[in-house]
Amino acid sequence: MTPPDAPGSPDPANRWSNLDRPPLNVTALRRGLLRPGALWTSVDVVQRTGSTNSDLVASGGTEGAVLVAEEQSAGRGRLDRTWSAPPRSGLFFSVRLTPGPGVPVGRWGWLPLLAGVATATALSRAAGVDTALKWPNDLLVTVDGQERKAGGILAERAGDSVVVGIGLNVSLRADELPVPTAGSLALAGAEVLDRDPLLRAVLRSLEEWYGEWRAAGGDPAACRLQEAYAAGCATLGRSVRAELPGGRELVGEAVAVDGDGRLVLATADGVQEPVGAGDIVHLRPAGS
């Protein structure tokens, strides 16, 4: 982890140099999130680091740790894709979750989907913006009538824990987009771009959904997680191409998310095949 005053980091004295993108208030975040009996046990904000996921995986520690970076120099997504954005233009953070013996390891794969539901729920309430979920881990917003990726989720096993990282573009402008298919809350017309209340809302929503999921022994149907994910998933009902490990491809209609969190495709030959890993390409809009 790179401390705020390490070489190559922004000068703390200049943290307010971009008034459109003020720094996070770690004192207020801790006051709002750290309370007796709460899931969150620590909240740390660093000015710059390579990857909050890598840092949290390496640091060990207890459940409920939250690490936020104002800037990531080597942020990672699925399939080792990089994630970069200007300093303080988004929310880049990771959390440590330890489901414990009450949740079978086979159900831990629901955690990135749970994080997606929690984030979408929070953004609807706190920012007034609709966020759809692209299976398995992308957060989509609508910009000028087009779906754009505004965020992503990465979950990594770390011993008896899972580190879940969330990256979300908040104030990113059109001329700052890394690729034309990217988006941000600002471009989607969000009512709130202040990152402090947005981060608190996402973490509180994540705490609520995680608590219900764990209390249900990780059963996604019993805690309504499977239903909520399906309701917010923009992939369902569409013709998609699944680019699978090993170079195989599968084309079909996405018809369900099963009890293991896999995307079920109905192919042209009448077979329903579950996909547990791979890259999904939307081939046509839902309902068209």
Coordinates of C-alpha atoms in Angstrom, one line a residue:
M1 CA 0.0 0.0 0.0
T2 CA 1.4 3.4 -0.9
P3 CA 1.1 5.9 1.9
P4 CA -0.3 9.4 1.1
D5 CA 3.2 11.0 1.3
A6 CA 5.1 8.4 -0.7
P7 CA 7.1 9.4 -3.7
G8 CA 5.0 9.6 -6.8
S9 CA 1.8 10.3 -4.8
P10 CA -0.2 13.5 -5.1
D11 CA 1.0 16.2 -2.7
P12 CA -1.4 16.2 0.3
A13 CA -1.2 20.0 0.4
N14 CA -2.8 20.0 -3.1
R15 CA -5.6 17.7 -2.4
W16 CA -8.1 20.4 -3.0
S17 CA -6.6 21.6 -6.3
N18 CA -9.6 20.2 -8.2
L19 CA -12.6 21.7 -6.5
D20 CA -14.9 19.7 -8.8
R21 CA -13.5 16.6 -7.3
P22 CA -12.9 17.1 -3.6
P23 CA -11.2 14.4 -1.6
L24 CA -13.2 11.9 0.5
N25 CA -13.7 12.7 4.1
V26 CA -12.4 9.7 5.9
T27 CA -13.4 11.0 9.3
A28 CA -17.0 11.4 8.3
L29 CA -17.0 8.0 6.6
R30 CA -15.7 6.3 9.7
R31 CA -18.3 8.2 11.8
G32 CA -21.1 7.1 9.6
L33 CA -20.0 3.4 9.0
L34 CA -18.1 2.2 12.1
R35 CA -20.5 1.4 14.9
P36 CA -21.0 -1.4 17.4
G37 CA -22.4 -4.5 15.8
A38 CA -21.9 -3.2 12.2
L39 CA -20.2 -5.3 9.5
W40 CA -17.6 -2.6 8.8
T41 CA -14.6 -2.7 11.2
S42 CA -12.2 -0.3 9.5
V43 CA -12.2 2.3 6.8
D44 CA -9.0 3.6 5.2
V45 CA -8.5 6.0 2.3
V46 CA -5.2 6.2 0.5
Q47 CA -4.3 8.9 -2.1
R48 CA -2.9 6.4 -4.6
T49 CA -2.2 2.7 -4.9
G50 CA -1.8 0.1 -7.5
S51 CA -4.9 -2.0 -6.6
T52 CA -7.1 -1.9 -3.5
N53 CA -7.9 -5.6 -4.1
S54 CA -4.3 -6.6 -4.2
D55 CA -3.6 -4.5 -1.1
L56 CA -6.4 -6.1 0.9
V57 CA -5.7 -9.6 -0.3
A58 CA -2.1 -9.2 0.8
S59 CA -2.8 -7.5 4.1
G60 CA -4.9 -10.2 5.8
G61 CA -6.9 -8.8 8.6
T62 CA -10.4 -9.2 9.8
E63 CA -13.8 -9.2 8.1
G64 CA -15.3 -5.8 7.5
A65 CA -12.1 -3.9 6.4
V66 CA -12.7 -1.3 3.7
L67 CA -9.9 0.2 1.6
V68 CA -10.6 3.1 -0.7
A69 CA -8.2 4.7 -3.1
E70 CA -8.5 8.2 -4.6
E71 CA -6.6 6.9 -7.6
Q72 CA -5.5 3.4 -8.7
S73 CA -2.5 3.0 -11.0
A74 CA -3.1 -0.7 -11.6
G75 CA -6.8 -1.3 -11.0
R76 CA -7.9 -4.7 -12.2
G77 CA -11.1 -6.1 -13.6
R78 CA -12.0 -9.6 -14.7
L79 CA -9.7 -11.5 -17.1
D80 CA -6.8 -9.3 -15.9
R81 CA -8.2 -6.2 -17.7
T82 CA -7.0 -2.9 -16.4
W83 CA -9.1 -0.2 -14.9
S84 CA -7.9 3.4 -14.8
A85 CA -9.5 6.8 -14.2
P86 CA -8.4 10.4 -13.2
P87 CA -7.8 10.9 -9.5
R88 CA -11.0 11.4 -7.4
S89 CA -13.2 10.9 -10.5
G90 CA -14.9 7.7 -9.1
L91 CA -15.1 5.3 -6.3
F92 CA -12.4 2.6 -6.2
F93 CA -12.6 0.4 -3.1
S94 CA -12.4 -3.1 -1.8
V95 CA -13.9 -4.9 1.2
R96 CA -13.1 -8.1 3.0
L97 CA -15.9 -10.5 3.7
T98 CA -15.7 -13.8 5.7
P99 CA -18.9 -15.8 5.2
G100 CA -17.8 -18.3 7.8
P101 CA -18.8 -22.0 8.2
G102 CA -22.5 -21.2 8.0
V103 CA -22.2 -20.5 4.3
P104 CA -21.0 -23.4 2.0
V105 CA -18.0 -22.4 -0.1
G106 CA -20.0 -23.4 -3.1
R107 CA -22.2 -20.4 -2.6
W108 CA -19.4 -17.9 -2.2
G109 CA -19.6 -17.3 -6.0
W110 CA -22.8 -15.3 -5.3
L111 CA -20.7 -12.5 -3.7
P112 CA -19.9 -10.5 -6.8
L113 CA -23.5 -10.8 -7.9
L114 CA -24.6 -9.7 -4.5
A115 CA -22.3 -6.7 -4.7
G116 CA -23.8 -5.8 -8.0
V117 CA -27.4 -5.9 -6.6
A118 CA -26.3 -3.9 -3.5
T119 CA -24.5 -1.2 -5.6
A120 CA -27.4 -0.9 -8.1
T121 CA -29.9 -0.6 -5.2
A122 CA -27.8 2.1 -3.5
L123 CA -27.3 4.2 -6.6
S124 CA -31.0 4.2 -7.4
R125 CA -31.7 5.5 -3.9
A126 CA -28.8 7.9 -3.4
A127 CA -28.1 9.2 -6.9
G128 CA -31.5 8.8 -8.6
V129 CA -29.9 6.8 -11.5
D130 CA -31.0 3.5 -12.8
T131 CA -28.1 1.0 -12.9
A132 CA -28.5 -2.3 -14.8
L133 CA -26.4 -5.4 -14.2
K134 CA -24.6 -7.2 -17.1
W135 CA -23.8 -10.8 -16.1
P136 CA -21.6 -11.4 -14.2
N137 CA -20.1 -8.2 -12.9
D138 CA -20.6 -5.1 -14.9
L139 CA -22.7 -2.0 -13.9
L140 CA -24.4 -0.3 -16.8
V141 CA -26.0 3.1 -17.1
T142 CA -27.8 4.7 -20.0
V143 CA -26.1 7.6 -21.8
D144 CA -27.8 9.2 -24.8
G145 CA -30.0 6.2 -25.1
Q146 CA -27.1 3.7 -25.1
E147 CA -26.0 1.3 -22.5
R148 CA -22.6 2.1 -21.2
K149 CA -20.4 0.4 -18.6
A150 CA -19.9 2.7 -15.6
G151 CA -18.5 0.2 -13.1
G152 CA -17.3 -3.3 -12.5
I153 CA -16.8 -5.8 -9.7
L154 CA -14.0 -8.2 -9.0
A155 CA -14.0 -10.9 -6.3
E156 CA -10.9 -12.8 -5.2
R157 CA -10.5 -15.6 -2.7
A158 CA -8.1 -14.7 0.2
G159 CA -7.8 -17.7 2.6
D160 CA -11.1 -18.0 4.5
S161 CA -12.3 -14.6 3.1
V162 CA -13.3 -13.1 -0.2
V163 CA -12.1 -9.6 -1.2
V164 CA -14.7 -7.8 -3.3
G165 CA -13.5 -4.8 -5.3
I166 CA -15.9 -2.2 -6.8
G167 CA -14.9 0.4 -9.3
L168 CA -17.4 3.1 -10.3
N169 CA -17.1 6.1 -12.6
V170 CA -18.7 9.0 -10.9
S171 CA -17.8 12.4 -12.4
L172 CA -15.9 11.1 -15.5
R173 CA -16.5 13.5 -18.5
A174 CA -17.0 12.4 -22.1
D175 CA -13.5 13.5 -23.1
E176 CA -12.0 11.4 -20.2
L177 CA -13.7 8.1 -21.2
P178 CA -11.1 5.3 -21.6
V179 CA -13.2 3.7 -24.4
P180 CA -16.3 4.9 -26.3
T181 CA -18.5 2.2 -24.5
A182 CA -17.7 3.5 -21.0
G183 CA -20.0 5.8 -19.0
S184 CA -20.3 7.5 -15.7
L185 CA -23.0 8.6 -13.2
A186 CA -22.4 12.2 -14.4
L187 CA -23.0 11.3 -18.0
A188 CA -26.1 9.3 -17.0
G189 CA -27.6 12.4 -15.4
A190 CA -27.2 11.4 -11.7
E191 CA -28.7 13.7 -9.2
V192 CA -25.9 13.3 -6.7
L193 CA -22.1 13.2 -7.6
D194 CA -20.8 13.7 -4.1
R195 CA -18.7 10.6 -3.5
D196 CA -19.0 10.6 0.3
P197 CA -22.8 9.9 0.5
L198 CA -22.6 7.6 -2.5
L199 CA -19.9 5.4 -0.9
R200 CA -21.8 5.3 2.4
A201 CA -25.0 4.3 0.5
V202 CA -23.2 1.5 -1.3
L203 CA -21.5 0.1 1.8
R204 CA -24.7 0.2 3.8
S205 CA -26.6 -1.6 1.0
L206 CA -23.8 -4.1 0.8
E207 CA -24.0 -4.7 4.5
E208 CA -27.7 -5.2 4.4
W209 CA -27.7 -7.7 1.4
Y210 CA -24.7 -9.6 2.8
G211 CA -26.3 -9.9 6.2
E212 CA -29.5 -11.4 4.7
W213 CA -27.5 -13.7 2.4
R214 CA -25.3 -15.0 5.3
A215 CA -28.3 -15.4 7.6
A216 CA -29.9 -17.6 4.9
G217 CA -26.8 -19.8 4.7
G218 CA -25.9 -18.3 1.4
D219 CA -29.2 -19.6 -0.2
P220 CA -29.8 -17.0 -3.0
A221 CA -33.5 -17.9 -3.3
A222 CA -34.3 -17.7 0.4
C223 CA -32.8 -14.2 0.8
R224 CA -34.4 -13.0 -2.4
L225 CA -30.9 -12.3 -3.9
Q226 CA -31.5 -14.5 -7.0
E227 CA -34.8 -12.8 -7.7
A228 CA -33.4 -9.3 -7.2
Y229 CA -30.4 -10.1 -9.5
A230 CA -32.7 -11.4 -12.2
A231 CA -34.9 -8.4 -12.0
G232 CA -32.0 -6.0 -12.5
C233 CA -30.0 -8.1 -15.0
A234 CA -29.9 -6.5 -18.5
T235 CA -28.5 -9.7 -19.9
L236 CA -31.6 -11.8 -19.5
G237 CA -33.9 -11.9 -22.4
R238 CA -31.2 -11.0 -24.9
S239 CA -29.3 -12.9 -27.6
V240 CA -25.8 -13.1 -26.4
R241 CA -22.4 -14.6 -27.3
A242 CA -20.5 -16.3 -24.5
E243 CA -16.8 -16.3 -25.1
L244 CA -15.7 -19.2 -22.9
P245 CA -12.3 -20.3 -21.5
G246 CA -10.4 -22.3 -24.0
G247 CA -11.5 -20.3 -27.0
R248 CA -15.0 -21.9 -27.3
E249 CA -18.0 -19.7 -28.1
L250 CA -21.7 -20.2 -27.4
V251 CA -24.6 -18.2 -28.8
G252 CA -28.1 -18.3 -27.4
E253 CA -30.7 -16.4 -25.5
A254 CA -30.0 -15.7 -21.9
V255 CA -33.0 -17.1 -20.1
A256 CA -32.1 -17.4 -16.4
V257 CA -29.6 -17.1 -13.7
D258 CA -29.5 -20.5 -11.9
G259 CA -29.1 -21.3 -8.2
D260 CA -25.3 -21.3 -8.6
G261 CA -25.2 -17.9 -10.2
R262 CA -24.6 -19.2 -13.7
L263 CA -26.1 -17.7 -16.8
V264 CA -28.3 -20.2 -18.6
L265 CA -28.3 -19.9 -22.4
A266 CA -31.0 -21.5 -24.6
T267 CA -29.2 -22.4 -27.8
A268 CA -30.7 -22.7 -31.3
D269 CA -30.7 -26.5 -31.0
G270 CA -33.0 -26.4 -28.0
V271 CA -30.4 -27.1 -25.3
Q272 CA -30.2 -25.0 -22.2
E273 CA -26.6 -24.7 -21.1
P274 CA -25.3 -22.9 -18.0
V275 CA -22.3 -20.7 -18.3
G276 CA -20.2 -20.2 -15.1
A277 CA -17.3 -18.2 -16.5
G278 CA -16.6 -16.3 -19.6
D279 CA -17.1 -13.0 -21.4
I280 CA -20.7 -12.1 -22.4
V281 CA -21.4 -10.0 -25.5
H282 CA -24.9 -8.5 -25.9
L283 CA -26.0 -9.1 -29.5
R284 CA -29.3 -7.3 -29.4
P285 CA -31.4 -5.2 -27.1
A286 CA -33.7 -6.9 -24.7
G287 CA -37.2 -7.4 -26.2
S288 CA -36.2 -6.6 -29.7

